[in-house]
Structure formats: C-alpha cells, structure tokens
Coordinates of C-alpha atoms in Angstrom, one line a residue:
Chain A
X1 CA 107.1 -47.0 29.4
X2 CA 105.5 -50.7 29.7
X3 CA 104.2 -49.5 33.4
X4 CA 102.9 -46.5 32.0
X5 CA 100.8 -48.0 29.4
X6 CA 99.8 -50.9 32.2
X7 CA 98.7 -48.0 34.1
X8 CA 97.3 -46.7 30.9
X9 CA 95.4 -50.0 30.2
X10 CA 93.9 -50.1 33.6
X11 CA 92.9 -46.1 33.3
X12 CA 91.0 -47.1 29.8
X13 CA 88.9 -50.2 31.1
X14 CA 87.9 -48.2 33.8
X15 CA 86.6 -45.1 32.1
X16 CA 85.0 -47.5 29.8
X17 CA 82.8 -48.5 32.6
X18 CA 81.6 -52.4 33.6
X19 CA 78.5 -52.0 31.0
X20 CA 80.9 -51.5 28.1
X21 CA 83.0 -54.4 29.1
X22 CA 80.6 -56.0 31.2
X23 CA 83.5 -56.4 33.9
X24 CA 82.9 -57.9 36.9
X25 CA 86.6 -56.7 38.5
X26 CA 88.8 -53.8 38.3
X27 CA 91.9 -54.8 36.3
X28 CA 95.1 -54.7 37.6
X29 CA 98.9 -55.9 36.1
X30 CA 97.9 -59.4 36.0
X31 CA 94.3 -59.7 35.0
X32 CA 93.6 -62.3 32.5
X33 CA 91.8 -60.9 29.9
X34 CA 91.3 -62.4 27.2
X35 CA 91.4 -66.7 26.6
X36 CA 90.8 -69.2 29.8
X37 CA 90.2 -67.1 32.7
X38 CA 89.5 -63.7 31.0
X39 CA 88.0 -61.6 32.1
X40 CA 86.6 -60.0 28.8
X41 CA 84.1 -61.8 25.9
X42 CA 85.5 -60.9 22.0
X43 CA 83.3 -57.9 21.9
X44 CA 84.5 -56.7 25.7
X45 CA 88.1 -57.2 23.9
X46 CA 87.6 -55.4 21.1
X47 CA 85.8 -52.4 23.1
X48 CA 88.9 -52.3 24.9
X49 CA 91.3 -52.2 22.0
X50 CA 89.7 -49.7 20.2
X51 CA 90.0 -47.3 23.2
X52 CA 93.3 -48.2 24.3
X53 CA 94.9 -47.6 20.8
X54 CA 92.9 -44.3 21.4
X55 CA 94.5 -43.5 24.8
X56 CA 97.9 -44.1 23.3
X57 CA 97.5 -42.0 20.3
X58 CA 96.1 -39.2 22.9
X59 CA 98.9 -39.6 24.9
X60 CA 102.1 -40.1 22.8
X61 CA 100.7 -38.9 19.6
X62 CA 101.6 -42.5 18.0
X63 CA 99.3 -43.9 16.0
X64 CA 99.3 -48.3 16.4
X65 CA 97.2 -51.0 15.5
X66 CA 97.1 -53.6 18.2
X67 CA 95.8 -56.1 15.8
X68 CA 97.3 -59.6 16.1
X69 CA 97.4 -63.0 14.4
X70 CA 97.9 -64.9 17.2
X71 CA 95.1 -63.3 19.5
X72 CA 93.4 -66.9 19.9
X73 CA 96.8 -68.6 21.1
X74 CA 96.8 -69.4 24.5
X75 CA 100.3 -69.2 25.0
X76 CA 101.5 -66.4 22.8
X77 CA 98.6 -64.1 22.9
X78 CA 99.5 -60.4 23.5
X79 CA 95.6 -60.0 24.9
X80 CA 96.4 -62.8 27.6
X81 CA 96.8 -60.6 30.2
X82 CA 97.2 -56.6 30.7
X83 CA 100.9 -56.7 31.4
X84 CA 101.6 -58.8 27.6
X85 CA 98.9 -55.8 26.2
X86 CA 101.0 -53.3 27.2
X87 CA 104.4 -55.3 26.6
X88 CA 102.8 -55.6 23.1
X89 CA 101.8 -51.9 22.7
X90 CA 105.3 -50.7 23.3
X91 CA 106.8 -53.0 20.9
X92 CA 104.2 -51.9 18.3
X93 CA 105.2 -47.8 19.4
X94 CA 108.2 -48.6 18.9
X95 CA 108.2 -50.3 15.6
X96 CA 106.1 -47.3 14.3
Chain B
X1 CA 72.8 -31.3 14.5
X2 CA 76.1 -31.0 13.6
X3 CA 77.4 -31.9 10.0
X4 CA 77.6 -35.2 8.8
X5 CA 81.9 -36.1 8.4
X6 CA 82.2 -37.9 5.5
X7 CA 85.2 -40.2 4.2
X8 CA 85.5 -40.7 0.7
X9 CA 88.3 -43.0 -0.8
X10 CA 89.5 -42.2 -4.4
X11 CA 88.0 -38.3 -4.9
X12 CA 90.9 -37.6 -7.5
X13 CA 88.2 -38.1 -10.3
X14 CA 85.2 -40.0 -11.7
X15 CA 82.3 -41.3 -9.3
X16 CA 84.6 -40.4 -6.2
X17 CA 85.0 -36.7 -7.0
X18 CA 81.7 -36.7 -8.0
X19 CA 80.6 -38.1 -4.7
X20 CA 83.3 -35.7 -2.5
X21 CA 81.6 -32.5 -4.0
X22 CA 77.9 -33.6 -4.2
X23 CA 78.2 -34.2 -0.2
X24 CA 80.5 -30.9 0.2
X25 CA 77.9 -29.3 -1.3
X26 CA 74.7 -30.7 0.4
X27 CA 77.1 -29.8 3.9
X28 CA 79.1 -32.5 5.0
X29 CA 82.2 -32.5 5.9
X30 CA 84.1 -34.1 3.2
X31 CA 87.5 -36.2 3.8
X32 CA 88.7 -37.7 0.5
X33 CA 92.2 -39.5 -0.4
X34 CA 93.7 -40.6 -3.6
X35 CA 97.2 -41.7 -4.8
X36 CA 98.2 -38.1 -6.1
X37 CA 96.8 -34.6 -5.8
X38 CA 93.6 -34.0 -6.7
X39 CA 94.2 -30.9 -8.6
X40 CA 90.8 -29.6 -7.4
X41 CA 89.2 -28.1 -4.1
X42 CA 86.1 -27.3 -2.4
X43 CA 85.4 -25.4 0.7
X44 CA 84.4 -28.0 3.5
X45 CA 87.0 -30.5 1.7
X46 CA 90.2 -32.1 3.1
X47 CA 92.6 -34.2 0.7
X48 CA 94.8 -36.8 2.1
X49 CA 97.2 -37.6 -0.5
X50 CA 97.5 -42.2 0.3
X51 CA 97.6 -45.4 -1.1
X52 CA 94.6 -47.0 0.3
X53 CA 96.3 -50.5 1.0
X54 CA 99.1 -48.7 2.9
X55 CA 98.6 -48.8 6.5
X56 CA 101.0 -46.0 7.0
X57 CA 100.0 -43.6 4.8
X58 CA 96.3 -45.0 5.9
X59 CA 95.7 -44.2 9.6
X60 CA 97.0 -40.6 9.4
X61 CA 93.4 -40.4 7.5
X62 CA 91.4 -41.4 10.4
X63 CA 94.0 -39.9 13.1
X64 CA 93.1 -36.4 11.5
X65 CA 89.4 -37.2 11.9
X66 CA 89.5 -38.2 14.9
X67 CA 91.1 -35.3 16.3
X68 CA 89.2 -32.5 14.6
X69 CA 85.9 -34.1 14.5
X70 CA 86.2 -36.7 17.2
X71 CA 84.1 -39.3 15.1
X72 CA 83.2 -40.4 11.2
X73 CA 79.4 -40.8 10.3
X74 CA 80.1 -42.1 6.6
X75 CA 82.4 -43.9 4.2
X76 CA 82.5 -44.6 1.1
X77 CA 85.0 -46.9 0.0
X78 CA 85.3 -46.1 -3.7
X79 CA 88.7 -46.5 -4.5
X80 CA 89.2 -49.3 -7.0
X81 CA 91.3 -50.1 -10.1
X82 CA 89.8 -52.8 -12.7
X83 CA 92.1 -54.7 -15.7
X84 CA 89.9 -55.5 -18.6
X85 CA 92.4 -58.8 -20.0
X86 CA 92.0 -62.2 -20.3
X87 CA 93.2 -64.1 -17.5
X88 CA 96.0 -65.7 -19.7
X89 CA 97.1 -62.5 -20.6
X90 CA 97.3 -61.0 -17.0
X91 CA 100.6 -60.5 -15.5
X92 CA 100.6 -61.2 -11.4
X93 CA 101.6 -57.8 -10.7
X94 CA 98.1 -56.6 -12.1
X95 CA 96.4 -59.1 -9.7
X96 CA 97.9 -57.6 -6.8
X97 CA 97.5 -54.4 -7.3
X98 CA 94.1 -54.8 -8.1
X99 CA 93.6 -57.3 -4.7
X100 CA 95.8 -55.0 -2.6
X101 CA 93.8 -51.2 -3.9
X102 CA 90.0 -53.3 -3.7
X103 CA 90.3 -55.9 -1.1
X104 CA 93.0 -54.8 1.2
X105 CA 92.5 -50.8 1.1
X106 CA 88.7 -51.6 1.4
X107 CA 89.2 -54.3 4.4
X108 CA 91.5 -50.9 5.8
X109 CA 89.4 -48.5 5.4
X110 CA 86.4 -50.3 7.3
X111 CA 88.5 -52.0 10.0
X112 CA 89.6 -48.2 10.6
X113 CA 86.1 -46.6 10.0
X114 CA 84.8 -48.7 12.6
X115 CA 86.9 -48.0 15.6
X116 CA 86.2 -44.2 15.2
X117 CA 82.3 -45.4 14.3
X118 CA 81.8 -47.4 16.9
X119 CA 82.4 -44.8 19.8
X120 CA 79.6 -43.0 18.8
X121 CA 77.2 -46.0 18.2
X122 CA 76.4 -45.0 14.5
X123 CA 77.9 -45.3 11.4
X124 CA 77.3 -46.3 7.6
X125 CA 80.0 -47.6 5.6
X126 CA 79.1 -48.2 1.5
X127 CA 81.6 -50.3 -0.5
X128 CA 81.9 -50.5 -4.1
X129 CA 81.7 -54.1 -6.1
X130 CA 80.1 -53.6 -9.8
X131 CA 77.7 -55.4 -12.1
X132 CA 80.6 -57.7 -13.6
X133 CA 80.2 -59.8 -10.4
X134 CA 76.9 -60.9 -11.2
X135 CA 77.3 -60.9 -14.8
X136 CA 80.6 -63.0 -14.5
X137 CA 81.8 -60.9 -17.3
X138 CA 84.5 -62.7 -19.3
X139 CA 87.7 -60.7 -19.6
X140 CA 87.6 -59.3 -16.1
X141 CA 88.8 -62.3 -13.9
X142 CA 91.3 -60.3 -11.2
X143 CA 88.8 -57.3 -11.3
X144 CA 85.6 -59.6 -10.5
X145 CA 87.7 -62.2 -8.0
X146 CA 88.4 -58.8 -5.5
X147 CA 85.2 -56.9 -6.2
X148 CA 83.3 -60.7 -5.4
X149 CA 85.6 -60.3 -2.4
X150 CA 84.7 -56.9 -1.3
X151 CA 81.2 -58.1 -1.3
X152 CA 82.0 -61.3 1.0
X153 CA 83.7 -58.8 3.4
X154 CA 81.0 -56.4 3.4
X155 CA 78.5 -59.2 4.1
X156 CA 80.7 -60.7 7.3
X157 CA 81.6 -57.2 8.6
X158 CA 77.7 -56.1 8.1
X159 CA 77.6 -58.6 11.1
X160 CA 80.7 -58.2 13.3
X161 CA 79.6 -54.2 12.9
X162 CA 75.8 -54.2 13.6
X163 CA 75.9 -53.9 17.3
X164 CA 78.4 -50.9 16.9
X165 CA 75.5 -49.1 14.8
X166 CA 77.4 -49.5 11.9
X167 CA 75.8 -50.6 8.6
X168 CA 77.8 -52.3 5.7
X169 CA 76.5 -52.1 2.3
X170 CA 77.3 -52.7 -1.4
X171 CA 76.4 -50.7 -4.4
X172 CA 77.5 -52.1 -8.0
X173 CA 77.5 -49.8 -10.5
X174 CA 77.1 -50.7 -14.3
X175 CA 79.4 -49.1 -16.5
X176 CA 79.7 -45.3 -16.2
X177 CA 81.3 -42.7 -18.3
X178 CA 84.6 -42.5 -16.4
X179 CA 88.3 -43.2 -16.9
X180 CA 87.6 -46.7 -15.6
X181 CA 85.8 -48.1 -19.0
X182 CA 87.3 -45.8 -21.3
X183 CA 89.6 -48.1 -22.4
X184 CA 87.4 -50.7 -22.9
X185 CA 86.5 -51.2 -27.0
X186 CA 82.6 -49.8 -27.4
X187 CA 81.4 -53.1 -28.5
X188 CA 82.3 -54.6 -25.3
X189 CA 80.2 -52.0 -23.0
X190 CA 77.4 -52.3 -25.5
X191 CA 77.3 -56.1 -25.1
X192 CA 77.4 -55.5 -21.5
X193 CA 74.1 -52.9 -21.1
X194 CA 72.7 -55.4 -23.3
X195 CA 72.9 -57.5 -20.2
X196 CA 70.8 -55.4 -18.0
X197 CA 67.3 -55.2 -17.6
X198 CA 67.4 -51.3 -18.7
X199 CA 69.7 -50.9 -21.5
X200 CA 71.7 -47.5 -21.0
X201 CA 74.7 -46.5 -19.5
X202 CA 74.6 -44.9 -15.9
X203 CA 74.9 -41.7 -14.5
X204 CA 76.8 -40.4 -11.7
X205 CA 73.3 -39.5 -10.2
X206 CA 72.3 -43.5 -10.1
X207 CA 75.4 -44.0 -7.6
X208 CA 74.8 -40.9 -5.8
X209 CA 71.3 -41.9 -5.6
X210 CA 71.7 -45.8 -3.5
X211 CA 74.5 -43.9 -1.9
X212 CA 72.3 -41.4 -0.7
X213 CA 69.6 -44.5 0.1
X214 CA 72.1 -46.4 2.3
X215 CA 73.6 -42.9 4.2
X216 CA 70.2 -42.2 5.3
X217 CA 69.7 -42.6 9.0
X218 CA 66.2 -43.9 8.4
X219 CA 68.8 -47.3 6.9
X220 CA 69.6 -48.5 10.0
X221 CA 67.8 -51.8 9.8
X222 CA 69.6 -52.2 5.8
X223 CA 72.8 -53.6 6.3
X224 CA 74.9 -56.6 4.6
X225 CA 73.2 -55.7 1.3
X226 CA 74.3 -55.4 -2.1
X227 CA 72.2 -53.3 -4.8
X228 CA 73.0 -53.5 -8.5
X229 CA 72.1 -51.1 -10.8
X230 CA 70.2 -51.2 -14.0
X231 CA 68.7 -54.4 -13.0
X232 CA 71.4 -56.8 -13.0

C-alpha cells in the first residue's frame, strides 16, 4: 500500500506540472520536500496536498485529511520527504 | 456557463433556508447541511444531514461535491448557535458548543471549501459574525468571543486564500426575525436597534442582499471584509 501511494505521490506532482509546484526535479522515494532541502515552498506544499488527498479519494474512495501539527518539525514531519507522505497517508486511511 | 454550486451550512430554517431557496431558485445548485432533517425540499437542492464541527460527518459534504460537480463556486457559512446569558451564568458546555458550531464548523467548512475552490482558481466563501461584535453587547460573551473569532479567521484566511481566487468575507446581521432572537425579552432587541444608525429590525432580504454583493464575480478585488448591517 505505502509503495502504491509513493507511486501515487510521484504520479500527482507530476500531473500537477513544474508551474503549479514550481519544481525544479521529478520526485522520486526520497525527495525532500518540504523543510531544509525541499524541494517545495508552503504554497508548492499545499498544492500538492490538496491533490494528493484528491488522488487517494479517487483511488480508494477514502476520504483523509493530511493535515498535521507537526508539519514545521524537522524531525517528525510527515511532509519531510515523499516516502514519510505516503507512510503518513496510509496511517491516516487506515485510521479512517 | 454552467450553474453556480452553492454550499450553504445550517438551511434547516431562518436566514439559511432562506438563503438555500433564494439561490435554488435564481439557479444554483444548492448543497445545504443541518443537524437534523430539514423537513423541506426544492428541486436543484441536496441535504446533508451533519454536525458542522464533525469532521466525519463533514467531508462526506464536499466528497459528494466534488464528485458530481467536480468543484464549489460558493459558501456560505451560516451555521451558528448564540446563548443570550450572563457570563456568570453560562455553564462551559454552552461555550463549547457555541466555539465548536461557530469557530470550528466555520474554520471546517472553509479549510474544506478551499481545496475543492482552489482547483478551479475561483471561489467566494461568506461567513457569518453579527452586530453584537461591534456593539460588545452585554449578555452575549461566548456568542461574541466566537463570532469575534470567526471574523479573525476570515481576515487571515482572506489572505492565505487570495492567490487561490478565493475571497473571504464577513456579513453581520442585526437581529432578524428568526428562532435565534426569539427568545430574547423585546426590550432587549429594542435597546439593541436603538444602537444602530437605522432603527428597525432586518429582513431576510438585507442578508441576501451583501450576500448577493460579495457572490458576485465582479468582487474579486473585495476580500477580508466585514460589512454590518443597519449601520453599526
């Protein structure tokens, strides 16, 4: 499940497009994106949650919020990278 | 063009239902929601039954929208509940439900709005605050402290939303003949409109009227606003 919705991830960013995000890579597993090294700026983050909890819904009919206190931490935060994301978004499917 | 889809929170009765079929009627697309059935229907109107400040029964809402519509244009978060007591004389579990209906089911409802909003780089999202904020009307602590919150969150969201397309404004009704001031003693609500700069109760038409004002596409550039009636 957590590869599919790293695959998932990846699959949203891209069809979002560099303007959206204003990307300067293609994402993979282990993309940083969000904190030191990111890749994305707040409003590139919040583009991409938006669509991502939209690709899950369309795909598993599972509505989630991917909306977290501790998006600013460095070490805990599930937008760190695309792997935590989707770590995250199962746990949160799977609460629901 | 296709018809404007429309989310209104708390259509059951009063200014909401009065809002859900003025909209049905001038062709929207009318989503509404309220605690219990509405015990009324209109063609071009869905009912959700929710509790505004329950994310569960919440996101269904906008799931639904999403998938039959594929975006929202409007919302108007109208759902409230007031307590007209002193605050010595208000229990806690009045406070929160008046905080969690007004300030969390609004801060829901426009955190959800503008996901669906923002994919189609246009939106306009009214709140609901009332005179008694400016007025600082004695007897109405609780009801004031999450209305005067409401408006806080409309004016940072009114920013975090603008480059999504998405206006955030506030209208603030004076007292209107609903269920919501009925129980208030008549003295009280003529002390009140005493208060404004035009001395009369209002109308349903006076909301509808800003509401209409703020909806209107020709708004964009009026955002993080809030407008009192009757001259407050």
């Amino acid at each position: 499940m957590q590869q599919e919705i790293v695959e998932l991830i990846i699959k949203t960013a891209k069809e979002l497009g560099d303007e959206e995000l204003s990307l300067s890579q293609e994402l993979n597993a282990d993309t940083q994106l969000f904190g030191k090294d990111g890749v994305l700026d707040s409003m590139g983050l919040v583009t991409l949650i938006i669509a991502v909890e939209q690709a899950i819904e369309d795909r598993y009919e599972v509505s989630v919020a991917l909306a977290d206190e501790k998006a600013l931490s460095q070490a805990r935060s599930p937008y760190r990278s695309v792997t935590r994301l989707a770590e995250y978004a199962a746990g949160q499917m799977q609460d629901t | 063009m296709s018809a404007p889809v429309t989310l209104i929170t708390g259509t059951r009765k009063g200014i909401g239902r009065h809002l859900a079929e003025y909209y049905c009627d001038r062709g929207h697309i009318v989503y509404g929601c309220s605690r219990g059935d509405p015990g009324w229907s209109r063609e071009n109107y869905k009912h959700f039954v929710a509790d505004v400040s329950n994310e569960g029964e919440v996101k269904p809402i906008f799931s639904a929208i999403r998938r039959e519509h594929g975006r929202l244009d409007n919302l108007l978060n109208n759902a409230g509940i007031a307590s007209m007591n002193h605050s010595i004389l208000t229990p806690m579990d009045t406070v929160k439900k008046i905080m969690e209906t007004n300030v969390i089911g609004s801060f829901l409802f426009c955190r959800e709005a503008a996901k669906l909003m923002k994919a189609n780089k246009y939106g306009r999202i009214v709140n609901f605050s009332t005179v008694a904020v400016p007025l600082k009307l004695e007897g109405e602590a609780a009801y004031v402290a999450s209305k005067s919150a409401v408006e806080g969150l409309t004016n940072v969201l009114s920013r975090e939303f603008a480059s999504f397309g998405v206006t955030v404004n506030v209208v603030g009704p004076v007292p209107i003949e609903t269920d919501l001031i009925r129980a208030v003693p008549k003295e009280k609500i003529e002390a009140l409109v005493a208060r404004q700069a035009i001395k009369r109760l209002g109308q349903m038409e006076d909301v509808v009227n800003v509401v209409d004002f703020f909806l209107k596409r020709e708004s964009e550039f009026i955002t993080g606003q809030s407008l009192y009636l009757g001259g407050v």
